[in-house]
Each structure stands twice: as C-alpha cells, then as structure tokens.
Amino acid sequence: QVALVETGGGLVQPGGSLRLSCVASGRFHNLGWFRQAPGKEREFVAVIEWGTGGTDYVDSVKGRFTISRDVAKKTAYLQMDSLNVEDTALYYCGTTNSGFYSLPDEYDDWGQGTQVTVSS
C-alpha cells in the first residue's frame, strides 16, 4: 500500500500558475494526477513513470502542465501554467503498477486531493 499526500492547491486567476506536490511512500510503477470537477467523473491529467521519468498528458493540458519527480524526496510535482476556469477541480495523485495509467480504476492508492480553483 502506498500513502500519498497532495499539497499546493488554491485560488488563482485565469492565466496564473500553481504547483502541486504529491509525497508518496512505498513502491509503485506509475504516479498519475487526476482531477474531478463537481458532477463529473475523475479525469486523467498526467502520469510519470517513476523509474524512467517518462510522461504522458491529456491533450487539454499539453503545453500548459508539466509533471516531474524528485526520486530522492519521493515527491511528484504538477506545474500548472496558463490556468483557465475549466481547470477548476479537486486534484488527486494516485499510484498504479498497471500500463493502463489513464484509467482511474487501475489505480491502487489515492491521496486525499487538493482543490484548485481558477476564478477572477
């Protein structure tokens, strides 16, 4: 079992930036970021393969969001730039050993989430 703690959410104006952090314990293959807006399903945002650093993103955030990791600190980051109101959601990090990393049902462990609100 992997314990995960997300931090870094908050209120930001459109066009602004935030950096989310996810501290993980235990062993896993992939760490993903997902988000869930009220009344919507949990949506894949980005993933990083912990061993190689390989990444993937949902199309709507490509060029705006960057996922990275600090292996020594066992921490993953999601740098979010050029935020817009559609990015408003509760953001979760999760871990999986599955190759189907865009599917939330493939994840074994989740953090508690951190709220990101983009509003003027």
C-alpha atoms as a printed R data frame, in Angstrom:
    type eleno elety resid chain resno       x      y       z
1   ATOM     1    CA   GLN     A     1   0.000  0.000   0.000
2   ATOM     2    CA   VAL     A     2   1.201  3.489  -0.901
3   ATOM     3    CA   ALA     A     3   0.418  6.552   1.210
4   ATOM     4    CA   LEU     A     4   0.027  9.765  -0.764
5   ATOM     5    CA   VAL     A     5  -0.327 13.378   0.349
6   ATOM     6    CA   GLU     A     6  -1.100 16.214  -2.055
7   ATOM     7    CA   THR     A     7  -0.459 19.885  -1.349
8   ATOM     8    CA   GLY     A     8  -0.316 23.108  -3.305
9   ATOM     9    CA   GLY     A     9  -3.870 23.795  -4.338
10  ATOM    10    CA   GLY     A    10  -5.508 27.185  -4.022
11  ATOM    11    CA   LEU     A    11  -7.306 30.041  -5.728
12  ATOM    12    CA   VAL     A    12  -5.683 31.563  -8.796
13  ATOM    13    CA   GLN     A    13  -6.778 33.968 -11.507
14  ATOM    14    CA   PRO     A    14  -7.112 32.855 -15.131
15  ATOM    15    CA   GLY     A    15  -3.700 32.811 -16.759
16  ATOM    16    CA   GLY     A    16  -1.986 32.138 -13.452
17  ATOM    17    CA   SER     A    17   0.129 29.236 -12.222
18  ATOM    18    CA   LEU     A    18   0.171 26.717  -9.403
19  ATOM    19    CA   ARG     A    19   2.456 23.846  -8.497
20  ATOM    20    CA   LEU     A    20   1.003 20.769  -6.858
21  ATOM    21    CA   SER     A    21   3.110 18.326  -4.886
22  ATOM    22    CA   CYS     A    22   2.473 14.673  -4.077
23  ATOM    23    CA   VAL     A    23   4.604 12.903  -1.476
24  ATOM    24    CA   ALA     A    24   4.499  9.135  -1.827
25  ATOM    25    CA   SER     A    25   5.620  6.215   0.291
26  ATOM    26    CA   GLY     A    26   6.010  2.633  -0.804
27  ATOM    27    CA   ARG     A    27   6.805  1.177  -4.205
28  ATOM    28    CA   PHE     A    28   4.941  1.725  -7.470
29  ATOM    29    CA   HIS     A    29   5.483  1.910 -11.205
30  ATOM    30    CA   ASN     A    30   3.471  4.955 -12.256
31  ATOM    31    CA   LEU     A    31   2.243  8.049 -10.448
32  ATOM    32    CA   GLY     A    32  -0.667  9.857 -12.025
33  ATOM    33    CA   TRP     A    33  -2.511 13.113 -11.491
34  ATOM    34    CA   PHE     A    34  -6.274 13.145 -11.940
35  ATOM    35    CA   ARG     A    35  -8.914 15.783 -11.378
36  ATOM    36    CA   GLN     A    36 -12.591 15.735 -10.615
37  ATOM    37    CA   ALA     A    37 -14.968 18.638 -11.016
38  ATOM    38    CA   PRO     A    38 -18.392 18.661  -9.313
39  ATOM    39    CA   GLY     A    39 -20.818 16.373 -11.129
40  ATOM    40    CA   LYS     A    40 -18.116 14.965 -13.394
41  ATOM    41    CA   GLU     A    41 -16.084 11.788 -13.470
42  ATOM    42    CA   ARG     A    42 -12.470 11.630 -12.369
43  ATOM    43    CA   GLU     A    43 -10.332 12.664 -15.334
44  ATOM    44    CA   PHE     A    44  -6.757 11.672 -16.185
45  ATOM    45    CA   VAL     A    45  -4.399 14.663 -16.334
46  ATOM    46    CA   ALA     A    46  -0.801 13.394 -16.412
47  ATOM    47    CA   VAL     A    47   1.370 10.457 -15.455
48  ATOM    48    CA   ILE     A    48   5.045  9.852 -14.782
49  ATOM    49    CA   GLU     A    49   6.774  6.501 -14.886
50  ATOM    50    CA   TRP     A    50   8.737  6.556 -11.665
51  ATOM    51    CA   GLY     A    51  11.753  4.606 -12.857
52  ATOM    52    CA   THR     A    52  12.385  6.272 -16.223
53  ATOM    53    CA   GLY     A    53  10.706  9.646 -15.815
54  ATOM    54    CA   GLY     A    54   8.632  9.076 -18.927
55  ATOM    55    CA   THR     A    55   5.490 11.204 -19.045
56  ATOM    56    CA   ASP     A    56   2.126 11.470 -20.732
57  ATOM    57    CA   TYR     A    57  -0.646 14.057 -20.644
58  ATOM    58    CA   VAL     A    58  -4.263 14.505 -21.584
59  ATOM    59    CA   ASP     A    59  -4.492 16.666 -24.685
60  ATOM    60    CA   SER     A    60  -6.242 19.548 -22.907
61  ATOM    61    CA   VAL     A    61  -3.211 20.251 -20.698
62  ATOM    62    CA   LYS     A    62  -0.345 19.572 -23.110
63  ATOM    63    CA   GLY     A    63   1.928 22.589 -23.306
64  ATOM    64    CA   ARG     A    64   0.484 24.058 -20.096
65  ATOM    65    CA   PHE     A    65   1.107 21.418 -17.414
66  ATOM    66    CA   THR     A    66   4.371 19.661 -16.601
67  ATOM    67    CA   ILE     A    67   4.716 16.585 -14.421
68  ATOM    68    CA   SER     A    68   8.060 15.833 -12.809
69  ATOM    69    CA   ARG     A    69   9.517 13.935  -9.873
70  ATOM    70    CA   ASP     A    70  12.249 14.085  -7.280
71  ATOM    71    CA   VAL     A    71  13.199 10.489  -6.655
72  ATOM    72    CA   ALA     A    72  15.219 11.236  -3.507
73  ATOM    73    CA   LYS     A    73  12.290 13.093  -1.946
74  ATOM    74    CA   LYS     A    74   9.764 10.576  -3.286
75  ATOM    75    CA   THR     A    75   7.759 13.555  -4.478
76  ATOM    76    CA   ALA     A    76   5.976 14.244  -7.737
77  ATOM    77    CA   TYR     A    77   5.044 17.694  -8.961
78  ATOM    78    CA   LEU     A    78   2.450 19.077 -11.313
79  ATOM    79    CA   GLN     A    79   3.402 22.521 -12.581
80  ATOM    80    CA   MET     A    80   0.275 24.146 -13.987
81  ATOM    81    CA   ASP     A    81   0.615 27.266 -16.122
82  ATOM    82    CA   SER     A    82  -1.860 29.286 -18.172
83  ATOM    83    CA   LEU     A    83  -4.685 28.049 -15.982
84  ATOM    84    CA   ASN     A    84  -8.263 28.610 -17.099
85  ATOM    85    CA   VAL     A    85 -11.621 28.189 -15.393
86  ATOM    86    CA   GLU     A    86 -12.052 24.743 -16.947
87  ATOM    87    CA   ASP     A    87  -9.090 23.560 -14.851
88  ATOM    88    CA   THR     A    88 -11.065 24.107 -11.643
89  ATOM    89    CA   ALA     A    89 -11.343 20.748  -9.855
90  ATOM    90    CA   LEU     A    90 -10.195 18.624  -6.964
91  ATOM    91    CA   TYR     A    91  -6.806 17.244  -7.978
92  ATOM    92    CA   TYR     A    92  -5.683 13.801  -6.836
93  ATOM    93    CA   CYS     A    93  -2.466 11.861  -7.197
94  ATOM    94    CA   GLY     A    94  -2.548  8.096  -7.385
95  ATOM    95    CA   THR     A    95  -0.231  5.168  -7.982
96  ATOM    96    CA   THR     A    96  -0.528  2.110 -10.154
97  ATOM    97    CA   ASN     A    97   1.552 -0.754 -11.480
98  ATOM    98    CA   SER     A    98  -0.732 -1.036 -14.498
99  ATOM    99    CA   GLY     A    99   0.116  0.115 -18.001
100 ATOM   100    CA   PHE     A   100  -3.448  1.438 -18.371
101 ATOM   101    CA   TYR     A   101  -2.476  4.554 -16.488
102 ATOM   102    CA   SER     A   102  -5.235  6.815 -17.825
103 ATOM   103    CA   LEU     A   103  -7.970  4.722 -16.191
104 ATOM   104    CA   PRO     A   104  -8.750  5.595 -12.562
105 ATOM   105    CA   ASP     A   105  -9.953  2.052 -11.833
106 ATOM   106    CA   GLU     A   106  -6.411  0.823 -12.496
107 ATOM   107    CA   TYR     A   107  -5.045  2.807  -9.549
108 ATOM   108    CA   ASP     A   108  -4.450  1.139  -6.220
109 ATOM   109    CA   ASP     A   109  -3.922  4.099  -3.918
110 ATOM   110    CA   TRP     A   110  -5.007  7.735  -3.845
111 ATOM   111    CA   GLY     A   111  -4.286 10.842  -1.881
112 ATOM   112    CA   GLN     A   112  -6.985 12.943  -0.253
113 ATOM   113    CA   GLY     A   113  -6.993 15.569  -3.003
114 ATOM   114    CA   THR     A   114  -6.199 19.272  -3.175
115 ATOM   115    CA   GLN     A   115  -8.603 21.890  -4.507
116 ATOM   116    CA   VAL     A   116  -7.651 24.092  -7.441
117 ATOM   117    CA   THR     A   117  -9.990 26.980  -8.205
118 ATOM   118    CA   VAL     A   118  -9.414 29.261 -11.177
119 ATOM   119    CA   SER     A   119 -11.539 32.376 -10.967
120 ATOM   120    CA   SER     A   120 -11.325 36.119 -11.478
